Amino acid sequence: DAGITQSPRHKVTETGTPVTLRCHQTENHRYMYWYRQDPGHGLRLIHYSYGVKDTDKGEVSDGYSVSRSKTEDFLLTLESATSSQTSVYFCAIRASGGSPDTQYFGPGTRLTVL
Amino acid sequence: AQKITQTQPGMFVQEKEAVTLDCTYDTSDPSYGLFWYKQPSSGEMIFLIYQGSYDQQNATEGRYSLNFQKARKSANLVISASQLGDSAMYFCAMREGIFGNEKLTFGTGTRLTIIP
């Protein structure tokens, strides 16, 4: 258990509304990530953070923004949700020590945009 | 070209038999890491095993082992003595380079069903 929680776990929203998903970790990990999972695509990286206020884009960042004002929280915002953003969103942390580079995932958030 | 290819969308295996899940990868970077994750029907992603490109021996973790064939660019997951609880989706993933690349590239997964 990497001490990662995500909220909300399920959300239904309407096209055009803003949505913020929260990832919270309790173990002071420097690196945090947001992925989305869609059928036929596996998981794809949206954004990641390498420290407080330090973020960078991933493979599918269009339509998403992120913020990290505290080590423990990494927020993913959909400024104006679209139906193509219906997906399962996973937060992850990169653990230091042990197997190098291993990312551990939170429980996921299922987002439906109507 | 796909970076990670998992050619078996679904597999059915008798309980207690060994199972091999295929994964091939494509990279020109000499430094990379290969990962396997399990996703049960409950939805969480569970890390199983890791293999580094410079590791001389195949990785093992309990009933999981990784059959790493570098020249063939394959990293197959082997599960020995399969159990009903092994029924899940399994994803192979790769991180290229050691520094400066934070992206894990995932395959599309293999759905494994263990038959009692």
XYZ file of N, CA and C in Angstrom:
690
model
N 0.850 -1.184 0.000
C 0.000 0.000 0.000
C 0.892 1.242 0.000
N 0.809 2.053 -1.034
C 1.655 3.224 -1.168
C 1.015 4.452 -0.562
N -0.088 4.288 0.164
C -0.696 5.416 0.856
C -1.282 6.441 -0.069
N -1.909 6.012 -1.160
C -2.489 6.936 -2.137
C -4.002 6.839 -2.090
N -4.632 7.972 -1.984
C -6.084 8.028 -2.083
C -6.477 8.979 -3.200
N -7.610 8.699 -3.803
C -8.135 9.551 -4.865
C -9.575 9.908 -4.533
N -9.922 11.156 -4.845
C -11.299 11.590 -4.617
C -11.747 12.531 -5.724
N -13.008 12.432 -6.134
C -13.943 11.380 -5.740
C -13.576 10.059 -6.410
N -14.202 8.985 -6.029
C -13.971 7.705 -6.689
C -14.851 7.533 -7.923
N -15.983 8.165 -7.901
C -16.888 8.144 -9.044
C -17.470 9.544 -9.211
N -17.598 9.963 -10.481
C -18.222 11.256 -10.731
C -18.905 11.232 -12.080
N -20.101 11.793 -12.106
C -20.839 11.995 -13.343
C -21.042 13.486 -13.490
N -20.684 14.020 -14.645
C -20.806 15.446 -14.859
C -21.315 15.699 -16.269
N -21.568 16.947 -16.563
C -22.097 17.290 -17.877
C -21.028 17.993 -18.707
N -21.156 17.848 -19.994
C -20.223 18.503 -20.921
C -20.167 20.000 -20.632
N -18.934 20.514 -20.606
C -18.739 21.944 -20.411
C -18.499 22.365 -18.978
N -18.697 21.466 -18.038
C -18.484 21.834 -16.630
C -17.036 21.561 -16.230
N -16.519 22.349 -15.290
C -15.159 22.063 -14.794
C -15.201 20.918 -13.783
N -14.131 20.147 -13.785
C -14.027 19.002 -12.873
C -12.613 18.978 -12.305
N -12.504 18.752 -11.003
C -11.184 18.582 -10.375
C -11.134 17.260 -9.652
N -10.104 16.497 -9.954
C -9.846 15.235 -9.279
C -8.637 15.423 -8.368
N -8.711 14.805 -7.205
C -7.651 14.986 -6.219
C -6.922 13.670 -5.966
N -5.621 13.761 -5.885
C -4.784 12.642 -5.477
C -4.037 13.057 -4.222
N -4.088 12.230 -3.215
C -3.452 12.529 -1.931
C -2.546 11.377 -1.537
N -1.311 11.703 -1.152
C -0.379 10.665 -0.691
C 0.173 11.062 0.669
N 0.515 10.045 1.420
C 0.901 10.277 2.815
C 2.379 10.000 3.080
N 3.148 9.640 2.021
C 4.508 9.176 2.266
C 5.580 10.084 1.676
N 5.202 11.316 1.365
C 6.188 12.332 1.002
C 6.954 12.007 -0.288
N 6.305 11.325 -1.231
C 6.978 11.015 -2.490
C 7.086 12.263 -3.346
N 8.214 12.408 -4.006
C 8.457 13.588 -4.828
C 7.675 13.540 -6.129
N 7.653 12.364 -6.764
C 7.051 12.264 -8.090
C 5.612 11.753 -7.982
N 4.724 12.440 -8.694
C 3.324 12.028 -8.783
C 2.861 12.137 -10.226
N 1.897 11.320 -10.589
C 1.480 11.187 -11.989
C -0.044 11.082 -12.085
N -0.568 11.534 -13.225
C -1.952 11.276 -13.578
C -1.974 10.528 -14.906
N -2.708 9.407 -14.917
C -2.921 8.607 -16.116
C -4.419 8.495 -16.364
N -4.753 8.208 -17.610
C -6.119 7.817 -17.920
C -6.100 6.437 -18.570
N -7.147 5.660 -18.331
C -7.234 4.314 -18.872
C -8.478 4.202 -19.714
N -8.285 3.840 -20.956
C -9.386 3.669 -21.893
C -9.256 2.310 -22.573
N -10.361 1.689 -22.904
C -10.299 0.386 -23.590
C -9.470 0.472 -24.858
N -8.591 -0.511 -25.035
C -7.769 -0.561 -26.241
C -6.533 0.308 -26.203
N -6.352 1.083 -25.113
C -5.201 1.985 -25.030
C -4.317 1.730 -23.828
N -4.671 0.835 -22.965
C -3.894 0.711 -21.737
C -3.978 2.010 -20.947
N -2.927 2.342 -20.230
C -2.876 3.601 -19.487
C -1.986 4.584 -20.230
N -2.400 5.841 -20.234
C -1.611 6.881 -20.894
C -1.387 8.040 -19.938
N -0.161 8.559 -19.950
C 0.237 9.612 -19.026
C -0.347 10.953 -19.461
N -0.980 11.655 -18.505
C -1.569 12.968 -18.791
C -0.591 14.075 -18.390
N -0.240 14.101 -17.121
C 0.712 15.063 -16.559
C 1.441 14.380 -15.412
N 2.569 14.944 -15.063
C 3.249 14.468 -13.876
C 3.878 15.639 -13.132
N 4.264 15.384 -11.907
C 4.886 16.418 -11.079
C 6.149 15.848 -10.452
N 7.194 16.677 -10.418
C 8.455 16.260 -9.804
C 8.792 17.096 -8.592
N 7.797 17.769 -8.063
C 7.961 18.529 -6.842
C 6.868 19.571 -6.731
N 6.834 20.244 -5.577
C 5.842 21.295 -5.391
C 6.003 22.364 -6.472
N 4.931 22.626 -7.165
C 4.840 23.620 -8.249
C 5.647 23.231 -9.491
N 6.186 22.028 -9.523
C 6.929 21.565 -10.700
C 6.131 20.480 -11.404
N 5.648 20.794 -12.601
C 4.847 19.829 -13.343
C 5.282 19.824 -14.804
N 4.899 18.763 -15.490
C 5.222 18.671 -16.910
C 4.143 17.854 -17.608
N 4.084 18.021 -18.942
C 3.048 17.348 -19.711
C 3.438 15.921 -20.036
N 2.398 15.098 -20.179
C 2.591 13.744 -20.642
C 2.113 13.592 -22.064
N 1.696 12.393 -22.374
C 1.337 12.027 -23.737
C 0.001 12.598 -24.189
N -0.955 12.745 -23.258
C -2.316 13.164 -23.620
C -2.771 14.313 -22.730
N -2.046 15.424 -22.766
C -2.277 16.522 -21.831
C -3.326 17.541 -22.300
N -3.686 17.521 -23.552
C -4.643 18.517 -24.052
C -5.972 18.423 -23.315
N -6.453 19.577 -22.832
C -7.726 19.618 -22.123
C -7.610 19.401 -20.625
N -6.381 19.198 -20.147
C -6.141 18.953 -18.729
C -5.113 19.953 -18.190
N -5.287 20.320 -16.927
C -4.248 21.069 -16.223
C -4.055 20.432 -14.858
N -2.915 20.710 -14.255
C -2.610 20.127 -12.955
C -2.030 21.198 -12.050
N -2.090 20.918 -10.767
C -1.436 21.802 -9.794
C -0.963 20.973 -8.618
N 0.146 21.442 -8.056
C 0.689 20.784 -6.871
C 1.242 21.868 -5.955
N 0.441 22.255 -4.997
C 0.839 23.304 -4.058
C 1.403 22.728 -2.771
N 1.172 21.430 -2.551
C 1.727 20.743 -1.395
C 2.267 19.392 -1.867
N 3.266 18.891 -1.174
C 3.844 17.610 -1.569
C 2.797 16.514 -1.647
N 1.858 16.531 -0.712
C 0.935 15.409 -0.603
C -0.239 15.438 -1.571
N -0.489 16.556 -2.233
C -1.675 16.658 -3.087
C -1.321 17.029 -4.522
N -1.939 16.302 -5.454
C -1.739 16.552 -6.882
C -3.130 16.594 -7.506
N -3.497 17.743 -8.029
C -4.849 17.943 -8.548
C -4.858 17.908 -10.076
N -5.851 17.246 -10.619
C -6.070 17.212 -12.071
C -7.367 17.935 -12.370
N -7.306 18.941 -13.250
C -8.495 19.719 -13.581
C -8.835 19.599 -15.053
N -10.091 19.322 -15.304
C -10.640 19.395 -16.647
C -11.398 20.715 -16.700
N -10.877 21.681 -17.424
C -11.442 23.026 -17.392
C -12.862 23.063 -17.937
N -13.095 22.282 -18.972
C -14.422 22.210 -19.590
C -14.582 20.789 -20.119
N -15.200 19.949 -19.306
C -15.218 18.516 -19.607
C -15.912 18.213 -20.937
N -15.368 17.248 -21.640
C -15.966 16.759 -22.888
C -16.220 15.263 -22.767
N -17.070 14.741 -23.627
C -17.415 13.316 -23.555
C -16.186 12.438 -23.807
N -15.222 12.959 -24.557
C -14.002 12.175 -24.825
C -13.122 12.027 -23.589
N -13.437 12.778 -22.549
C -12.693 12.663 -21.299
C -13.351 11.694 -20.316
N -14.418 11.046 -20.741
C -14.968 9.934 -19.967
C -13.915 8.840 -19.926
N -13.520 8.447 -18.711
C -12.394 7.529 -18.572
C -12.247 7.155 -17.101
N -11.318 6.259 -16.869
C -10.890 5.986 -15.498
C -9.535 6.666 -15.309
N -9.419 7.470 -14.260
C -8.215 8.248 -14.005
C -7.470 7.653 -12.814
N -6.190 7.401 -13.044
C -5.343 6.853 -11.999
C -4.255 7.855 -11.643
N -4.068 8.009 -10.352
C -2.924 8.731 -9.837
C -1.862 7.697 -9.475
N -0.605 8.092 -9.588
C 0.487 7.203 -9.215
C 1.587 8.003 -8.544
N 2.391 7.310 -7.771
C 3.596 7.894 -7.196
C 4.777 7.035 -7.611
N 5.943 7.650 -7.612
C 7.149 6.852 -7.882
C 7.878 6.686 -6.563
N 8.053 5.413 -6.219
C 8.700 5.105 -4.958
C 10.205 5.122 -5.136
N 10.908 5.671 -4.186
C 12.366 5.629 -4.222
C 12.818 4.478 -3.344
N 13.915 3.873 -3.723
C 14.384 2.686 -3.012
C 13.691 1.450 -3.554
N 14.200 0.302 -3.257
C 13.614 -0.937 -3.750
C 13.797 -1.042 -5.255
N 12.828 -1.591 -5.961
C 12.901 -1.651 -7.423
C 12.918 -0.235 -7.958
N 13.919 0.156 -8.718
C 13.980 1.544 -9.181
C 12.832 1.868 -10.113
N 12.388 3.083 -10.100
C 11.416 3.640 -11.032
C 10.012 3.095 -10.886
N 9.767 2.229 -9.955
C 8.446 1.612 -9.883
C 7.398 2.639 -9.505
N 6.319 2.662 -10.280
C 5.198 3.523 -9.984
C 4.096 2.690 -9.344
N 3.540 3.236 -8.280
C 2.442 2.601 -7.570
C 1.202 3.457 -7.743
N 0.087 2.777 -7.963
C -1.130 3.465 -8.366
C -2.158 3.560 -7.251
N -2.926 4.647 -7.321
C -4.081 4.793 -6.463
C -5.236 3.958 -6.971
N -6.381 4.025 -6.280
C -7.510 3.152 -6.609
C -8.276 3.554 -7.855
N -8.053 4.748 -8.373
C -8.729 5.186 -9.591
C -9.992 5.979 -9.324
N -10.317 6.844 -10.293
C -11.562 7.618 -10.286
C -12.265 7.387 -11.618
N -13.496 6.932 -11.544
C -14.276 6.731 -12.771
C -15.070 7.995 -13.053
N -14.758 8.640 -14.167
C -15.415 9.887 -14.556
C -16.261 9.662 -15.795
N -17.518 10.067 -15.709
C -18.421 9.997 -16.849
C -18.868 11.402 -17.203
N -18.655 11.780 -18.453
C -19.073 13.107 -18.929
C -20.231 12.908 -19.904
N -21.393 13.420 -19.519
C -22.606 13.215 -20.338
C -22.797 14.330 -21.355
N 5.155 2.799 -34.640
C 5.249 1.426 -34.134
C 4.873 1.409 -32.653
N 4.206 0.339 -32.256
C 3.840 0.182 -30.862
C 5.092 -0.022 -30.036
N 5.162 0.657 -28.911
C 6.306 0.480 -28.020
C 6.178 -0.817 -27.237
N 4.962 -1.143 -26.828
C 4.702 -2.352 -26.066
C 3.578 -3.118 -26.769
N 3.814 -4.369 -27.050
C 2.817 -5.183 -27.739
C 2.478 -6.401 -26.902
N 1.215 -6.526 -26.611
C 0.709 -7.720 -25.948
C -0.273 -8.363 -26.923
N 0.094 -9.489 -27.468
C -0.642 -10.071 -28.586
C -1.807 -10.948 -28.167
N -1.912 -11.245 -26.887
C -2.968 -12.142 -26.398
C -4.047 -11.313 -25.710
N -5.141 -11.010 -26.373
C -6.188 -10.231 -25.708
C -6.797 -10.992 -24.536
N -6.924 -12.335 -24.695
C -7.504 -13.130 -23.634
C -6.905 -14.516 -23.593
N -6.826 -15.056 -22.375
C -6.318 -16.421 -22.200
C -7.140 -17.133 -21.143
N -7.358 -18.433 -21.378
C -8.031 -19.284 -20.402
C -7.045 -20.378 -20.002
N -6.873 -20.543 -18.698
C -5.886 -21.495 -18.195
C -6.514 -22.290 -17.055
N -6.213 -23.564 -17.026
C -6.705 -24.417 -15.950
C -5.960 -24.080 -14.658
N -6.710 -24.090 -13.566
C -6.110 -23.853 -12.263
C -4.945 -24.805 -12.023
N -3.903 -24.284 -11.396
C -2.682 -24.995 -11.021
C -1.697 -25.154 -12.180
N -2.104 -24.805 -13.384
C -1.160 -24.843 -14.488
C -0.334 -23.553 -14.508
N 0.816 -23.622 -15.150
C 1.627 -22.422 -15.365
C 1.098 -21.670 -16.584
N 1.288 -20.370 -16.572
C 0.805 -19.558 -17.691
C 1.874 -18.542 -18.066
N 2.014 -18.317 -19.349
C 2.953 -17.308 -19.861
C 2.177 -16.238 -20.607
N 2.375 -15.006 -20.182
C 1.752 -13.858 -20.846
C 2.833 -13.138 -21.639
N 2.562 -12.934 -22.921
C 3.578 -12.407 -23.819
C 3.644 -10.885 -23.803
N 4.860 -10.368 -23.941
C 5.082 -8.936 -24.061
C 6.325 -8.720 -24.910
N 6.196 -7.975 -25.980
C 7.369 -7.545 -26.731
C 7.425 -6.030 -26.686
N 8.629 -5.496 -26.789
C 8.813 -4.060 -26.655
C 9.725 -3.543 -27.752
N 9.682 -2.263 -27.941
C 10.478 -1.635 -28.995
C 11.113 -0.380 -28.430
N 12.421 -0.369 -28.370
C 13.156 0.807 -27.948
C 14.556 0.756 -28.505
N 15.128 1.922 -28.750
C 16.525 2.009 -29.165
C 17.401 2.494 -28.021
N 16.777 2.778 -26.882
C 17.524 3.233 -25.711
C 18.134 2.026 -25.012
N 19.430 2.045 -24.703
C 20.027 0.890 -24.033
C 19.591 0.738 -22.580
N 19.069 1.826 -22.004
C 18.633 1.792 -20.606
C 17.122 1.861 -20.549
N 16.526 0.863 -19.988
C 15.067 0.861 -19.865
C 14.655 -0.100 -18.759
N 13.441 0.055 -18.329
C 12.881 -0.841 -17.324
C 11.563 -1.401 -17.813
N 11.306 -2.614 -17.449
C 10.077 -3.299 -17.862
C 9.286 -3.696 -16.619
N 7.988 -3.498 -16.669
C 7.136 -3.716 -15.510
C 5.919 -4.543 -15.923
N 5.433 -5.300 -14.973
C 4.139 -5.961 -15.138
C 3.222 -5.527 -13.990
N 1.969 -5.231 -14.379
C 0.942 -4.870 -13.417
C -0.258 -5.784 -13.611
N -0.954 -6.003 -12.508
C -2.178 -6.795 -12.509
C -3.348 -5.883 -12.178
N -4.436 -6.019 -12.917
C -5.633 -5.243 -12.632
C -6.814 -6.196 -12.464
N -7.170 -6.521 -11.229
C -8.331 -7.381 -11.010
C -9.621 -6.646 -11.348
N -10.712 -7.355 -11.259
C -12.007 -6.761 -11.636
C -12.386 -5.583 -10.744
N -11.791 -5.507 -9.565
C -12.054 -4.380 -8.669
C -11.417 -3.079 -9.170
N -10.484 -3.183 -10.105
C -10.006 -1.990 -10.791
C -8.654 -1.446 -10.402
N -8.113 -1.829 -9.276
C -6.822 -1.245 -8.884
C -5.694 -1.825 -9.720
N -4.627 -1.083 -9.842
C -3.427 -1.512 -10.570
C -2.393 -1.955 -9.544
N -1.984 -3.210 -9.646
C -1.072 -3.798 -8.663
C 0.250 -4.117 -9.335
N 1.325 -3.552 -8.823
C 2.659 -3.831 -9.351
C 3.062 -5.262 -9.017
N 3.574 -5.977 -10.023
C 3.978 -7.376 -9.813
C 5.489 -7.559 -9.835
N 6.151 -7.049 -10.888
C 7.543 -7.415 -11.079
C 8.212 -6.410 -12.005
N 9.519 -6.266 -11.806
C 10.325 -5.305 -12.570
C 11.581 -5.994 -13.106
N 11.977 -5.589 -14.329
C 13.235 -6.064 -14.925
C 13.949 -4.878 -15.529
N 15.177 -4.660 -15.135
C 15.985 -3.609 -15.737
C 16.751 -4.139 -16.931
N 17.051 -3.272 -17.864
C 17.696 -3.723 -19.103
C 19.106 -4.238 -18.862
N 19.726 -3.828 -17.775
C 21.083 -4.287 -17.489
C 21.122 -5.441 -16.496
N 19.953 -5.852 -16.049
C 19.927 -6.976 -15.105
C 20.350 -8.257 -15.808
N 21.256 -8.967 -15.174
C 21.784 -10.181 -15.782
C 20.859 -11.378 -15.616
N 20.094 -11.359 -14.549
C 19.222 -12.490 -14.268
C 17.758 -12.094 -14.433
N 16.959 -13.086 -14.769
C 15.521 -12.851 -14.844
C 14.970 -12.536 -13.459
N 14.053 -11.565 -13.416
C 13.449 -11.201 -12.142
C 12.450 -12.262 -11.694
N 12.380 -12.455 -10.385
C 11.380 -13.354 -9.805
C 10.790 -12.692 -8.565
N 9.486 -12.914 -8.375
C 8.786 -12.446 -7.192
C 7.736 -13.488 -6.844
N 8.074 -14.389 -5.929
C 7.130 -15.424 -5.553
C 6.760 -16.302 -6.737
N 5.478 -16.376 -7.068
C 5.040 -17.205 -8.199
C 5.213 -16.520 -9.550
N 5.670 -15.275 -9.537
C 5.860 -14.527 -10.777
C 7.335 -14.539 -11.171
N 7.579 -14.750 -12.424
C 8.914 -14.581 -12.960
C 8.808 -13.908 -14.316
N 9.876 -13.257 -14.690
C 9.895 -12.535 -15.951
C 10.930 -13.206 -16.844
N 10.484 -13.716 -17.960
C 11.369 -14.355 -18.936
C 11.872 -13.261 -19.879
N 13.043 -12.741 -19.565
C 13.611 -11.590 -20.275
C 14.565 -12.083 -21.349
N 14.198 -11.832 -22.598
C 15.054 -12.189 -23.729
C 15.377 -10.895 -24.473
N 16.509 -10.332 -24.111
C 16.862 -8.989 -24.571
C 17.012 -8.914 -26.076
N 17.669 -9.897 -26.667
C 17.900 -9.863 -28.108
C 16.586 -9.936 -28.888
N 15.624 -10.630 -28.335
C 14.326 -10.735 -28.988
C 13.377 -9.625 -28.549
N 13.817 -8.796 -27.613
C 13.005 -7.727 -27.060
C 11.666 -8.261 -26.544
N 11.781 -9.303 -25.737
C 10.567 -9.837 -25.131
C 10.730 -9.918 -23.617
N 9.630 -9.758 -22.917
C 9.619 -9.748 -21.454
C 8.344 -10.432 -20.995
N 8.309 -11.718 -21.159
C 7.094 -12.465 -20.861
C 6.948 -12.706 -19.366
N 5.724 -12.597 -18.883
C 5.434 -12.889 -17.482
C 5.024 -14.346 -17.356
N 5.637 -15.037 -16.426
C 5.300 -16.430 -16.159
C 4.705 -16.516 -14.761
N 3.532 -17.092 -14.689
C 2.889 -17.325 -13.393
C 2.873 -18.831 -13.171
N 3.501 -19.267 -12.112
C 3.529 -20.708 -11.834
C 2.321 -21.081 -10.981
N 1.864 -22.299 -11.142
C 0.787 -22.840 -10.301
C -0.350 -21.835 -10.152
N -1.020 -21.557 -11.247
C -2.041 -20.505 -11.261
C -3.169 -20.798 -10.271
N -3.727 -19.696 -9.760
C -4.808 -19.756 -8.775
C -6.004 -18.970 -9.306
N -7.162 -19.250 -8.749
C -8.365 -18.540 -9.200
C -8.207 -17.029 -9.031
N -7.498 -16.630 -8.007
C -7.281 -15.202 -7.762
C -6.371 -14.534 -8.775
N -5.763 -15.314 -9.648
C -4.922 -14.737 -10.701
C -5.763 -14.221 -11.869
N -7.031 -14.527 -11.885
C -7.906 -14.022 -12.956
C -7.933 -12.500 -12.888
N -7.522 -11.849 -13.972
C -7.378 -10.387 -13.984
C -6.873 -9.957 -15.353
N -6.800 -8.635 -15.535
C -6.072 -8.076 -16.674
C -4.627 -7.896 -16.261
N -3.723 -8.152 -17.201
C -2.301 -8.002 -16.936
C -1.708 -7.055 -17.986
N -0.973 -6.067 -17.476
C -0.386 -5.062 -18.348
C 1.130 -5.100 -18.252
N 1.759 -5.059 -19.403
C 3.196 -4.890 -19.512
C 3.461 -3.408 -19.759
N 4.521 -2.877 -19.186
C 4.830 -1.456 -19.351
C 6.343 -1.271 -19.421
N 6.762 -0.175 -20.033
C 8.177 0.115 -20.181
C 8.453 1.575 -19.877
N 9.581 1.816 -19.217
C 10.079 3.173 -19.069
C 11.429 3.209 -19.772
N 11.571 4.103 -20.738
C 12.808 4.213 -21.502
C 13.730 5.236 -20.860
N 14.997 4.922 -20.829
C 15.951 5.852 -20.238
C 15.895 5.789 -18.726
N 16.914 6.301 -18.095
C 16.967 6.289 -16.636
C 16.574 7.649 -16.086
N 17.044 8.689 -16.711
C 16.764 10.030 -16.217
C 16.008 10.838 -17.272
N 15.125 11.664 -16.800
C 14.487 12.638 -17.670
C 13.259 12.150 -18.395
N 12.951 10.873 -18.322
C 11.725 10.382 -18.957
C 10.854 9.757 -17.888
N 9.742 10.380 -17.606
C 8.879 9.901 -16.542
C 7.726 9.047 -17.043
N 7.660 8.850 -18.345
C 6.485 8.176 -18.889
C 6.625 6.663 -18.853
N 5.624 6.011 -18.303
C 5.474 4.576 -18.468
C 4.587 4.353 -19.685
N 5.053 3.545 -20.621
C 4.252 3.194 -21.786
C 3.668 1.813 -21.562
N 2.351 1.722 -21.655
C 1.655 0.478 -21.367
C 1.217 -0.225 -22.644
N 1.167 -1.560 -22.559
C 0.497 -2.326 -23.586
C -1.003 -2.313 -23.352
N -1.725 -2.967 -24.231
C -3.184 -2.956 -24.152
C -3.729 -4.039 -23.229
N -2.862 -4.899 -22.741
C -3.272 -5.842 -21.720
C -3.719 -7.199 -22.239
N -3.659 -8.165 -21.337
C -4.158 -9.527 -21.579
C -5.110 -9.888 -20.454
N -6.291 -10.325 -20.820
C -7.254 -10.763 -19.799
C -7.056 -12.249 -19.545
N -6.640 -12.578 -18.343
C -6.387 -13.975 -17.958
C -7.552 -14.479 -17.128
N -8.077 -15.623 -17.523
C -9.153 -16.276 -16.767
C -8.670 -17.653 -16.345
N -8.721 -17.910 -15.052
C -8.321 -19.203 -14.515
C -9.572 -20.056 -14.335
N -9.545 -21.231 -14.900
C -10.702 -22.127 -14.863
C -10.511 -23.158 -13.750
N -11.521 -23.297 -12.871
C -11.358 -24.277 -11.778
C -11.322 -25.711 -12.309
